[in-house]
mmCIF file of C-alpha atoms in Angstrom:
data_model
loop_
_atom_site.group_PDB
_atom_site.id
_atom_site.type_symbol
_atom_site.label_atom_id
_atom_site.label_comp_id
_atom_site.label_asym_id
_atom_site.label_seq_id
_atom_site.Cartn_x
_atom_site.Cartn_y
_atom_site.Cartn_z
ATOM 1 C CA UNK A 1 0.036 0.213 -0.030
ATOM 2 C CA UNK A 2 2.588 2.526 -1.235
ATOM 3 C CA UNK A 3 0.821 5.988 -1.889
ATOM 4 C CA UNK A 4 2.938 9.159 -2.829
ATOM 5 C CA UNK A 5 0.527 12.045 -3.249
ATOM 6 C CA UNK A 6 1.546 14.387 -6.154
ATOM 7 C CA UNK A 7 3.246 16.757 -3.811
ATOM 8 C CA UNK A 8 5.539 14.095 -2.598
ATOM 9 C CA UNK A 9 5.859 15.371 1.163
ATOM 10 C CA UNK A 10 6.207 12.975 3.719
ATOM 11 C CA UNK A 11 3.631 14.545 5.934
ATOM 12 C CA UNK A 12 1.236 13.990 2.975
ATOM 13 C CA UNK A 13 2.363 10.673 2.506
ATOM 14 C CA UNK A 14 2.018 9.653 6.107
ATOM 15 C CA UNK A 15 -1.425 11.323 6.194
ATOM 16 C CA UNK A 16 -2.418 9.536 3.073
ATOM 17 C CA UNK A 17 -1.189 6.314 4.062
ATOM 18 C CA UNK A 18 -3.102 6.462 7.404
ATOM 19 C CA UNK A 19 -6.028 7.913 5.565
ATOM 20 C CA UNK A 20 -6.164 4.382 3.115
ATOM 21 C CA UNK A 21 -5.237 2.525 6.172
ATOM 22 C CA UNK A 22 -8.574 3.514 8.078
ATOM 23 C CA UNK A 23 -10.109 2.678 5.008
ATOM 24 C CA UNK A 24 -9.236 -0.877 4.785
ATOM 25 C CA UNK A 25 -8.462 -1.784 8.167
ATOM 26 C CA UNK A 26 -10.401 -1.696 11.791
ATOM 27 C CA UNK A 27 -9.400 1.468 14.026
ATOM 28 C CA UNK A 28 -10.919 2.752 17.042
ATOM 29 C CA UNK A 29 -10.701 6.395 18.052
ATOM 30 C CA UNK A 30 -7.584 7.575 19.824
ATOM 31 C CA UNK A 31 -5.718 3.876 18.974
ATOM 32 C CA UNK A 32 -3.130 3.417 16.282
ATOM 33 C CA UNK A 33 -4.674 0.873 13.806
ATOM 34 C CA UNK A 34 -5.325 -2.603 15.524
ATOM 35 C CA UNK A 35 -5.197 -4.799 12.171
ATOM 36 C CA UNK A 36 -3.185 -7.692 13.810
ATOM 37 C CA UNK A 37 -4.862 -11.051 14.663
ATOM 38 C CA UNK A 38 -4.657 -11.326 18.147
ATOM 39 C CA UNK A 39 -2.403 -14.717 18.060
ATOM 40 C CA UNK A 40 0.177 -12.631 15.824
ATOM 41 C CA UNK A 41 0.230 -9.735 18.075
ATOM 42 C CA UNK A 42 2.778 -10.594 20.414
ATOM 43 C CA UNK A 43 5.198 -12.022 17.775
ATOM 44 C CA UNK A 44 4.699 -8.392 15.679
ATOM 45 C CA UNK A 45 5.212 -6.534 18.938
ATOM 46 C CA UNK A 46 8.261 -8.466 19.844
ATOM 47 C CA UNK A 47 10.159 -8.473 16.173
ATOM 48 C CA UNK A 48 9.528 -4.731 15.364
ATOM 49 C CA UNK A 49 10.417 -3.637 18.976
ATOM 50 C CA UNK A 50 13.456 -5.681 19.018
ATOM 51 C CA UNK A 51 14.571 -4.734 15.429
ATOM 52 C CA UNK A 52 13.648 -0.655 15.796
ATOM 53 C CA UNK A 53 15.346 -0.814 19.352
ATOM 54 C CA UNK A 54 18.827 -1.815 17.810
ATOM 55 C CA UNK A 55 18.213 0.902 15.201
ATOM 56 C CA UNK A 56 18.054 -1.739 12.399
ATOM 57 C CA UNK A 57 15.020 -2.160 10.058
ATOM 58 C CA UNK A 58 12.439 -4.963 10.309
ATOM 59 C CA UNK A 59 10.869 -7.401 7.891
ATOM 60 C CA UNK A 60 7.803 -9.525 8.939
ATOM 61 C CA UNK A 61 4.607 -11.335 7.883
ATOM 62 C CA UNK A 62 1.383 -11.514 9.846
ATOM 63 C CA UNK A 63 -2.286 -11.719 9.087
ATOM 64 C CA UNK A 64 -4.410 -8.418 9.365
ATOM 65 C CA UNK A 65 -7.952 -8.139 9.673
ATOM 66 C CA UNK A 66 -9.433 -5.679 6.791
ATOM 67 C CA UNK A 67 -12.203 -3.506 7.980
ATOM 68 C CA UNK A 68 -14.769 -5.618 6.118
ATOM 69 C CA UNK A 69 -13.790 -8.413 8.376
ATOM 70 C CA UNK A 70 -11.473 -10.669 5.852
ATOM 71 C CA UNK A 71 -8.358 -11.518 6.871
ATOM 72 C CA UNK A 72 -5.227 -11.084 4.637
ATOM 73 C CA UNK A 73 -1.486 -11.941 4.917
ATOM 74 C CA UNK A 74 0.537 -8.814 4.979
ATOM 75 C CA UNK A 75 4.364 -8.286 4.490
ATOM 76 C CA UNK A 76 5.864 -5.291 6.561
ATOM 77 C CA UNK A 77 9.110 -3.641 6.445
ATOM 78 C CA UNK A 78 9.944 -0.568 8.688
ATOM 79 C CA UNK A 79 12.443 1.629 9.769
ATOM 80 C CA UNK A 80 12.739 4.314 12.164
ATOM 81 C CA UNK A 81 14.277 7.767 10.797
ATOM 82 C CA UNK A 82 14.781 10.953 12.134
ATOM 83 C CA UNK A 83 12.491 13.909 10.301
ATOM 84 C CA UNK A 84 12.944 17.451 11.475
ATOM 85 C CA UNK A 85 13.998 16.219 14.775
ATOM 86 C CA UNK A 86 11.192 13.813 15.084
ATOM 87 C CA UNK A 87 11.653 10.343 15.256
ATOM 88 C CA UNK A 88 9.395 8.749 12.948
ATOM 89 C CA UNK A 89 8.578 4.955 11.700
ATOM 90 C CA UNK A 90 8.145 4.363 7.729
ATOM 91 C CA UNK A 91 6.468 1.274 7.161
ATOM 92 C CA UNK A 92 5.631 -0.205 3.971
ATOM 93 C CA UNK A 93 2.823 -2.953 3.974
ATOM 94 C CA UNK A 94 2.050 -5.046 1.145
ATOM 95 C CA UNK A 95 -0.850 -7.679 0.593
ATOM 96 C CA UNK A 96 0.958 -10.957 0.346
ATOM 97 C CA UNK A 97 -2.345 -13.206 0.663
ATOM 98 C CA UNK A 98 -1.780 -15.109 -2.459
ATOM 99 C CA UNK A 99 1.933 -15.738 -2.156
ATOM 100 C CA UNK A 100 1.310 -16.913 1.617
ATOM 101 C CA UNK A 101 -1.575 -19.242 0.406
ATOM 102 C CA UNK A 102 0.247 -20.676 -2.388
ATOM 103 C CA UNK A 103 3.315 -21.134 0.234
ATOM 104 C CA UNK A 104 1.305 -23.007 2.287
ATOM 105 C CA UNK A 105 -0.423 -25.098 -0.185
ATOM 106 C CA UNK A 106 3.267 -26.448 -1.346
ATOM 107 C CA UNK A 107 4.079 -27.140 2.402
ATOM 108 C CA UNK A 108 1.095 -29.163 2.862
ATOM 109 C CA UNK A 109 1.899 -30.782 -0.194
ATOM 110 C CA UNK A 110 5.559 -31.417 0.853
ATOM 111 C CA UNK A 111 4.137 -33.100 4.283
ATOM 112 C CA UNK A 112 1.787 -35.183 1.838
ATOM 113 C CA UNK A 113 4.842 -36.428 0.036
ATOM 114 C CA UNK A 114 6.814 -37.087 2.878
ATOM 115 C CA UNK A 115 3.927 -39.335 4.489
ATOM 116 C CA UNK A 116 3.357 -40.950 1.337
ATOM 117 C CA UNK A 117 7.220 -41.608 0.830
ATOM 118 C CA UNK A 118 7.431 -42.861 4.432
ATOM 119 C CA UNK A 119 4.470 -45.228 3.867
ATOM 120 C CA UNK A 120 5.768 -46.639 0.651
ATOM 121 C CA UNK A 121 9.329 -47.297 1.896
ATOM 122 C CA UNK A 122 7.918 -48.931 4.973
ATOM 123 C CA UNK A 123 5.661 -51.092 2.582
ATOM 124 C CA UNK A 124 8.673 -51.718 0.268
ATOM 125 C CA UNK A 125 11.015 -52.919 3.098
ATOM 126 C CA UNK A 126 8.074 -55.143 4.973
ATOM 127 C CA UNK A 127 6.053 -56.594 1.974
ATOM 128 C CA UNK A 128 6.326 -60.508 1.847
ATOM 129 C CA UNK A 129 7.484 -60.778 -1.274
ATOM 130 C CA UNK A 130 11.451 -59.544 -2.656
ATOM 131 C CA UNK A 131 11.438 -56.713 -4.904
ATOM 132 C CA UNK A 132 14.430 -55.897 -7.295
ATOM 133 C CA UNK A 133 14.967 -52.504 -9.209
ATOM 134 C CA UNK A 134 17.434 -52.732 -12.022
ATOM 135 C CA UNK A 135 18.496 -50.800 -14.894
ATOM 136 C CA UNK A 136 16.797 -51.608 -18.455
ATOM 137 C CA UNK A 137 20.225 -51.102 -20.280
ATOM 138 C CA UNK A 138 22.243 -54.236 -21.480
ATOM 139 C CA UNK A 139 24.082 -54.184 -18.126
ATOM 140 C CA UNK A 140 20.723 -54.606 -15.843
ATOM 141 C CA UNK A 141 22.706 -52.877 -13.115
ATOM 142 C CA UNK A 142 21.210 -53.479 -9.363
ATOM 143 C CA UNK A 143 19.365 -50.372 -8.331
ATOM 144 C CA UNK A 144 17.696 -51.163 -5.372
ATOM 145 C CA UNK A 145 16.611 -54.623 -3.548
ATOM 146 C CA UNK A 146 14.523 -54.929 -0.451
ATOM 147 C CA UNK A 147 14.810 -57.444 2.788
ATOM 148 C CA UNK A 148 12.758 -59.999 0.942
ATOM 149 C CA UNK A 149 14.649 -60.202 -2.034
ATOM 150 C CA UNK A 150 18.141 -60.848 -0.367
ATOM 151 C CA UNK A 151 16.852 -63.044 2.327
ATOM 152 C CA UNK A 152 15.305 -65.452 -0.371
ATOM 153 C CA UNK A 153 18.526 -65.828 -2.226
ATOM 154 C CA UNK A 154 19.827 -66.554 1.306
ATOM 155 C CA UNK A 155 22.330 -63.507 2.130
ATOM 156 C CA UNK A 156 22.467 -62.222 5.620
ATOM 157 C CA UNK A 157 22.172 -58.278 4.479
ATOM 158 C CA UNK A 158 21.788 -56.288 1.612
ATOM 159 C CA UNK A 159 25.532 -55.272 2.087
ATOM 160 C CA UNK A 160 26.261 -58.969 1.532
ATOM 161 C CA UNK A 161 23.995 -59.139 -1.383
ATOM 162 C CA UNK A 162 25.308 -56.241 -2.949
ATOM 163 C CA UNK A 163 28.889 -57.338 -2.727
ATOM 164 C CA UNK A 164 28.340 -60.437 -4.754
ATOM 165 C CA UNK A 165 25.307 -59.378 -7.110
ATOM 166 C CA UNK A 166 25.873 -56.723 -9.240
ATOM 167 C CA UNK A 167 22.894 -57.815 -11.748
ATOM 168 C CA UNK A 168 19.742 -59.940 -10.847
ATOM 169 C CA UNK A 169 20.224 -62.104 -13.635
ATOM 170 C CA UNK A 170 23.308 -63.429 -12.235
ATOM 171 C CA UNK A 171 20.872 -65.438 -9.832
ATOM 172 C CA UNK A 172 19.003 -66.769 -13.162
ATOM 173 C CA UNK A 173 20.126 -70.561 -13.868
ATOM 174 C CA UNK A 174 21.793 -70.613 -17.541
ATOM 175 C CA UNK A 175 19.249 -72.811 -18.932
ATOM 176 C CA UNK A 176 16.350 -70.594 -17.759
ATOM 177 C CA UNK A 177 17.977 -67.204 -19.111
ATOM 178 C CA UNK A 178 16.830 -67.415 -22.685
ATOM 179 C CA UNK A 179 13.071 -67.185 -21.228
ATOM 180 C CA UNK A 180 13.895 -64.936 -18.648
ATOM 181 C CA UNK A 181 15.537 -62.130 -20.901
#
């Protein structure tokens, strides 16, 4: 919400910004804009307070309540500056609702992929049949083998199996090779 009036003055800019905020955010007489969700307020206060106290600028993301009651995500960048012997705060607020919703969807999808991968790994390692994966090139190099496969051939560990077996076709009898390949 960056509005710079035609005269470019800081005071006019601050006044115009405040007017724009009042149109879109909840306000009460005598109280600054109260647009944070209650559960976000403490982290907003802590981050801005700590960074401003150290003289640094701050950046944070929080949920804000618009005047109509809808909730948006806001990115807020601010810094204290001295202007005409008065300490003022420059704060630039941007609506990042769509960006945040997309990030949350990606996080959710990532958790689902992780859950599915864990399930499939557990299934792969516990299914009561041997599973071998190998390349389809003429070398048929072994890529992956589950526990049941190496136990089926009488090996005590995957490491032992892999030390002796380069391709699963090593375990096929010579007389059966023609119909297997």
